Amino acid sequence: MLPCNTCLIRSRAICGALNGDELAALNAIGRTRVLKAGEPLMWEGAESLVVANVVEGVLKVTKSLDDGREQIVGILCPADFIGRPFSAVSHQSVVALSDARICVFARGAFETFSGSHPQLQTKILERTFSELDLARDWMLLLSRKSASERVATFILEMSHRLVDHGCAGGKGPIDDLRLPFGRRQIADILGMTIETVSRQLTTLKARGLIALP
Amino acid sequence: MLPCNTCLIRSRAICGALNGDELAALNAIGRTRVLKAGEPLMWEGAESLVVANVVEGVLKVTKSLDDGREQIVGILCPADFIGRPFSAVSHQSVVALSDARICVFARGAFETFSGSHPQLQTKILERTFSELDLARDWMLLLSRKSASERVATFILEMSHRLVDHGCAGGKGPIDDLRLPFGRRQIADILGMTIETVSRQLTTLKARGLIALP
DNA sequence: CGTACACTTGAGACCATTCAAACTTGGTGG
DNA sequence: CCACCAAGTTTGAATGGTCTCAAGTGTACG
């Protein structure tokens, strides 16, 4: 039996565009892979060999400067699409933040498959447009918002993204939000230092707006 | 005769994926429009009515905060694609920086057309991935680079983009680069103030690395 | 009990911003 | 031709927010 039949994120992922037969064909060129928290999947500058779907867990997409300065340019949740079709090299690294499970496909085989399945292409296109919107929202945050605005935006944004996708333990979006990020990751997402993140969180706590463990 | 037949950017634009008949069909649902420098094409938050191709000129894509802080999140050159299919509202504004000429299509009609022309979808997908890469590169700049690094990156990047596309008057990429940006725009692209941009350019001039008019 | 690691807190330095003024530039009309 | 103005740009001094560096606190785990 096709593993896709029991896949919880199928309807939201790009696979949702495919019928039973097509799904079987796609499945034939892919395989499941499990990642431990911290484990890398692709490296910035390395050959772009695979694309994938996130089934479970959270991953980060990062870009770095030669001297080590790093920025998280994307967060991948279940049902999100990983990778860069039509490009020989990957321009970013992808690393698991929590334990994760993904469906990987060889890039070449996937490109061929998607080339003959327009509905799939359309789904990928929609997703890519959404990612672009997210990236541009983030550009505005990175360039123009103050430290406190960044942290506030971060908390709001993450409670939407993660709670919706069920990858942030906790019952209500406001009552208890458990994120798979340490201070280092938050800092890399918001373009600040861990000290500044910590200070802002402390300030929010002091003002009674949030509680910390 | 189809205007497309004499279009200089056809091969690089998404239209390059279409043959003569298809081109005629696409042309039937579109029309040419001329924009003066400074003239807006779409507004952030307004209904997303049209998509378009840039034929000539340079446009900016911007996002703003309620209090007026603004960030340029994209620069559109000839052959670039404008607009956001599959979304009822536009999440950004588009304004002409120089006099420009574009091919506009009603969004709905264009979506229908592209839905039945997979090669066109593929072209749009490739373009959107490229835009995403650019946006993410810029995120790294906005979050981690210093003022002087930003200005240097800007000059290099623009000499690639604009000279290649022939929209920056001047003969050589290094000898004479005429950009359609004032200090205000540069500041909005780099996430800085006009004063800082000016100071950095003055410093570069003092070090003999660039000359200014 | 002690070490390791992540997080918090503090003091000082620095870079970019802010506010203000002087300086170009191009266009207009006397 | 020159005076004048508006808009854009450059320059200066002071301010302030974030970073840097350093020490402290807490918590998990052997």
Short mmCIF file of C-alpha atoms in Angstrom, two decimals, chain A:
data_model
loop_
_atom_site.label_atom_id
_atom_site.label_comp_id
_atom_site.label_asym_id
_atom_site.label_seq_id
_atom_site.Cartn_x
_atom_site.Cartn_y
_atom_site.Cartn_z
CA MET A 1 0.00 0.00 0.00
CA LEU A 2 1.10 3.48 -0.81
CA PRO A 3 2.47 5.31 2.24
CA CYS A 4 0.83 8.43 0.80
CA ASN A 5 -2.59 7.03 1.63
CA THR A 6 -2.00 7.56 5.31
CA CYS A 7 0.01 10.75 4.92
CA LEU A 8 -1.44 13.46 7.14
CA ILE A 9 -0.13 16.38 5.12
CA ARG A 10 -0.96 15.09 1.65
CA SER A 11 -3.88 17.41 1.09
CA ARG A 12 -1.90 20.51 2.01
CA ALA A 13 1.35 19.52 0.27
CA ILE A 14 1.98 19.68 -3.46
CA CYS A 15 0.99 15.99 -3.65
CA GLY A 16 -2.59 17.11 -3.13
CA ALA A 17 -2.72 17.91 -6.84
CA LEU A 18 -2.21 14.30 -7.86
CA ASN A 19 -4.63 11.38 -8.19
CA GLY A 20 -3.95 7.80 -7.10
CA ASP A 21 -2.03 6.67 -10.17
CA GLU A 22 0.07 9.80 -10.37
CA LEU A 23 0.81 9.55 -6.68
CA ALA A 24 2.06 6.02 -7.17
CA ALA A 25 4.32 7.18 -9.98
CA LEU A 26 5.74 10.01 -7.90
CA ASN A 27 6.18 7.70 -4.98
CA ALA A 28 8.21 5.36 -7.15
CA ILE A 29 10.94 7.96 -7.63
CA GLY A 30 11.02 9.13 -4.00
CA ARG A 31 11.80 7.78 -0.59
CA THR A 32 11.25 8.70 3.02
CA ARG A 33 14.07 10.04 5.11
CA VAL A 34 14.35 10.79 8.80
CA LEU A 35 16.48 13.67 10.11
CA LYS A 36 17.64 14.26 13.66
CA ALA A 37 17.53 17.73 15.14
CA GLY A 38 20.59 19.60 13.90
CA GLU A 39 21.17 17.31 10.96
CA PRO A 40 21.85 19.08 7.63
CA LEU A 41 20.09 18.20 4.38
CA MET A 42 21.75 20.51 1.86
CA TRP A 43 24.66 22.92 1.82
CA GLU A 44 24.86 26.42 0.40
CA GLY A 45 27.03 26.32 -2.71
CA ALA A 46 26.86 22.54 -3.06
CA GLU A 47 25.28 20.73 -5.98
CA SER A 48 21.49 20.74 -5.87
CA LEU A 49 20.76 17.02 -5.89
CA VAL A 50 17.38 16.64 -4.26
CA VAL A 51 14.05 18.25 -3.60
CA ALA A 52 11.70 17.12 -0.86
CA ASN A 53 8.47 17.53 1.06
CA VAL A 54 8.36 18.08 4.80
CA VAL A 55 6.16 15.47 6.45
CA GLU A 56 6.93 16.17 10.09
CA GLY A 57 9.16 18.55 12.02
CA VAL A 58 10.67 21.97 11.37
CA LEU A 59 13.72 22.86 9.28
CA LYS A 60 15.61 26.08 8.69
CA VAL A 61 16.91 27.57 5.43
CA THR A 62 20.03 29.68 5.88
CA LYS A 63 22.49 31.84 3.99
CA SER A 64 25.92 32.83 5.26
CA LEU A 65 28.71 35.28 4.58
CA ASP A 66 32.31 34.09 4.29
CA ASP A 67 33.16 35.31 7.76
CA GLY A 68 30.43 33.32 9.45
CA ARG A 69 27.64 35.86 9.72
CA GLU A 70 24.44 33.91 9.16
CA GLN A 71 20.80 34.63 8.41
CA ILE A 72 17.84 32.26 8.49
CA VAL A 73 15.92 33.06 5.29
CA GLY A 74 13.12 30.54 5.70
CA ILE A 75 11.40 28.16 8.07
CA LEU A 76 9.99 24.93 6.68
CA CYS A 77 6.96 23.29 8.31
CA PRO A 78 5.04 20.10 7.46
CA ALA A 79 3.62 20.23 3.91
CA ASP A 80 6.28 22.74 2.81
CA PHE A 81 8.41 22.07 -0.24
CA ILE A 82 12.21 21.92 0.04
CA GLY A 83 14.71 22.63 -2.69
CA ARG A 84 15.37 24.54 -5.86
CA PRO A 85 14.33 22.92 -9.15
CA PHE A 86 15.96 24.28 -12.33
CA SER A 87 19.19 25.18 -10.56
CA ALA A 88 22.40 23.15 -10.58
CA VAL A 89 23.59 24.50 -7.23
CA SER A 90 21.80 25.20 -4.00
CA HIS A 91 22.07 28.82 -2.88
CA GLN A 92 21.20 28.04 0.70
CA SER A 93 21.66 25.44 3.42
CA VAL A 94 18.80 23.43 4.90
CA VAL A 95 19.13 22.01 8.41
CA ALA A 96 16.60 20.25 10.65
CA LEU A 97 15.70 22.22 13.78
CA SER A 98 13.68 19.43 15.35
CA ASP A 99 13.58 15.75 14.52
CA ALA A 100 11.96 15.59 11.11
CA ARG A 101 10.64 13.28 8.44
CA ILE A 102 10.71 14.19 4.76
CA CYS A 103 9.99 12.71 1.30
CA VAL A 104 13.06 13.14 -0.91
CA PHE A 105 13.28 12.99 -4.70
CA ALA A 106 16.27 13.21 -7.00
CA ARG A 107 16.05 16.68 -8.51
CA GLY A 108 16.38 15.54 -12.12
CA ALA A 109 13.74 12.84 -11.84
CA PHE A 110 11.40 15.23 -10.05
CA GLU A 111 11.82 17.90 -12.72
CA THR A 112 10.97 15.40 -15.42
CA PHE A 113 7.93 14.23 -13.49
CA SER A 114 6.64 17.70 -12.74
CA GLY A 115 7.24 18.74 -16.33
CA SER A 116 4.59 16.23 -17.40
CA HIS A 117 2.16 17.05 -14.58
CA PRO A 118 1.01 20.66 -14.92
CA GLN A 119 -1.23 20.52 -11.83
CA LEU A 120 1.84 19.73 -9.78
CA GLN A 121 3.72 22.65 -11.33
CA THR A 122 0.85 24.92 -10.46
CA LYS A 123 0.94 23.85 -6.84
CA ILE A 124 4.68 24.44 -6.67
CA LEU A 125 4.21 27.83 -8.28
CA GLU A 126 1.60 28.83 -5.70
CA ARG A 127 3.87 27.72 -2.90
CA THR A 128 6.84 29.58 -4.34
CA PHE A 129 4.82 32.77 -4.62
CA SER A 130 3.83 32.39 -0.97
CA GLU A 131 7.47 31.92 0.01
CA LEU A 132 8.37 35.02 -1.94
CA ASP A 133 5.70 37.01 -0.11
CA LEU A 134 7.03 35.73 3.21
CA ALA A 135 10.62 36.57 2.27
CA ARG A 136 9.61 40.10 1.30
CA ASP A 137 7.66 40.61 4.53
CA TRP A 138 10.80 39.58 6.32
CA MET A 139 12.92 42.02 4.33
CA LEU A 140 10.76 44.82 5.66
CA LEU A 141 11.22 43.53 9.20
CA LEU A 142 14.98 43.16 8.82
CA SER A 143 15.52 46.58 7.34
CA ARG A 144 13.06 48.79 9.16
CA LYS A 145 11.75 47.34 12.39
CA SER A 146 13.25 47.93 15.85
CA ALA A 147 14.37 45.13 18.13
CA SER A 148 11.15 45.10 20.10
CA GLU A 149 9.00 45.17 16.97
CA ARG A 150 10.98 42.25 15.57
CA VAL A 151 10.48 40.08 18.61
CA ALA A 152 6.78 40.92 18.77
CA THR A 153 6.34 40.14 15.06
CA PHE A 154 8.25 36.92 15.52
CA ILE A 155 6.02 35.66 18.32
CA LEU A 156 2.84 36.51 16.43
CA GLU A 157 4.05 35.07 13.14
CA MET A 158 5.25 31.84 14.69
CA SER A 159 2.07 31.29 16.63
CA HIS A 160 0.26 31.38 13.30
CA ARG A 161 2.62 29.20 11.31
CA LEU A 162 3.48 26.55 13.85
CA VAL A 163 0.26 26.13 15.76
CA ASP A 164 -1.69 25.81 12.52
CA HIS A 165 0.65 23.06 11.43
CA GLY A 166 0.71 21.38 14.78
CA CYS A 167 4.44 21.49 15.28
CA ALA A 168 4.59 23.70 18.35
CA GLY A 169 3.56 21.73 21.41
CA GLY A 170 1.03 23.52 23.56
CA LYS A 171 -2.72 23.74 23.57
CA GLY A 172 -3.75 27.28 22.66
CA PRO A 173 -1.97 29.75 20.38
CA ILE A 174 -1.69 32.23 23.20
CA ASP A 175 -1.67 30.17 26.36
CA ASP A 176 1.35 27.98 25.73
CA LEU A 177 3.56 28.15 22.69
CA ARG A 178 6.49 25.77 22.59
CA LEU A 179 8.84 26.62 19.76
CA PRO A 180 11.65 24.48 18.40
CA PHE A 181 14.01 27.46 18.48
CA GLY A 182 16.78 28.41 20.85
CA ARG A 183 17.93 32.00 21.33
CA ARG A 184 20.59 31.49 18.66
CA GLN A 185 17.96 30.57 16.03
CA ILE A 186 15.64 33.41 16.99
CA ALA A 187 18.55 35.80 16.66
CA ASP A 188 19.40 34.36 13.23
CA ILE A 189 15.80 34.72 12.11
CA LEU A 190 15.45 38.30 13.32
CA GLY A 191 18.89 39.54 12.31
CA MET A 192 19.95 40.42 15.84
CA THR A 193 22.26 39.04 18.54
CA ILE A 194 21.19 36.53 21.18
CA GLU A 195 21.75 39.14 23.88
CA THR A 196 19.33 41.57 22.28
CA VAL A 197 16.72 38.84 21.83
CA SER A 198 17.07 37.92 25.48
CA ARG A 199 16.75 41.52 26.61
CA GLN A 200 13.62 42.07 24.52
CA LEU A 201 11.98 38.91 25.85
CA THR A 202 12.80 40.02 29.38
CA THR A 203 11.23 43.39 28.69
CA LEU A 204 8.05 41.78 27.34
CA LYS A 205 7.91 39.59 30.43
CA ALA A 206 8.39 42.59 32.71
CA ARG A 207 5.54 44.35 30.97
CA GLY A 208 3.37 41.30 31.62
CA LEU A 209 2.74 40.64 27.93
CA ILE A 210 4.30 37.18 27.88
CA ALA A 211 5.44 34.55 30.37
CA LEU A 212 8.63 32.53 30.06
CA PRO A 213 9.37 29.03 31.40
#
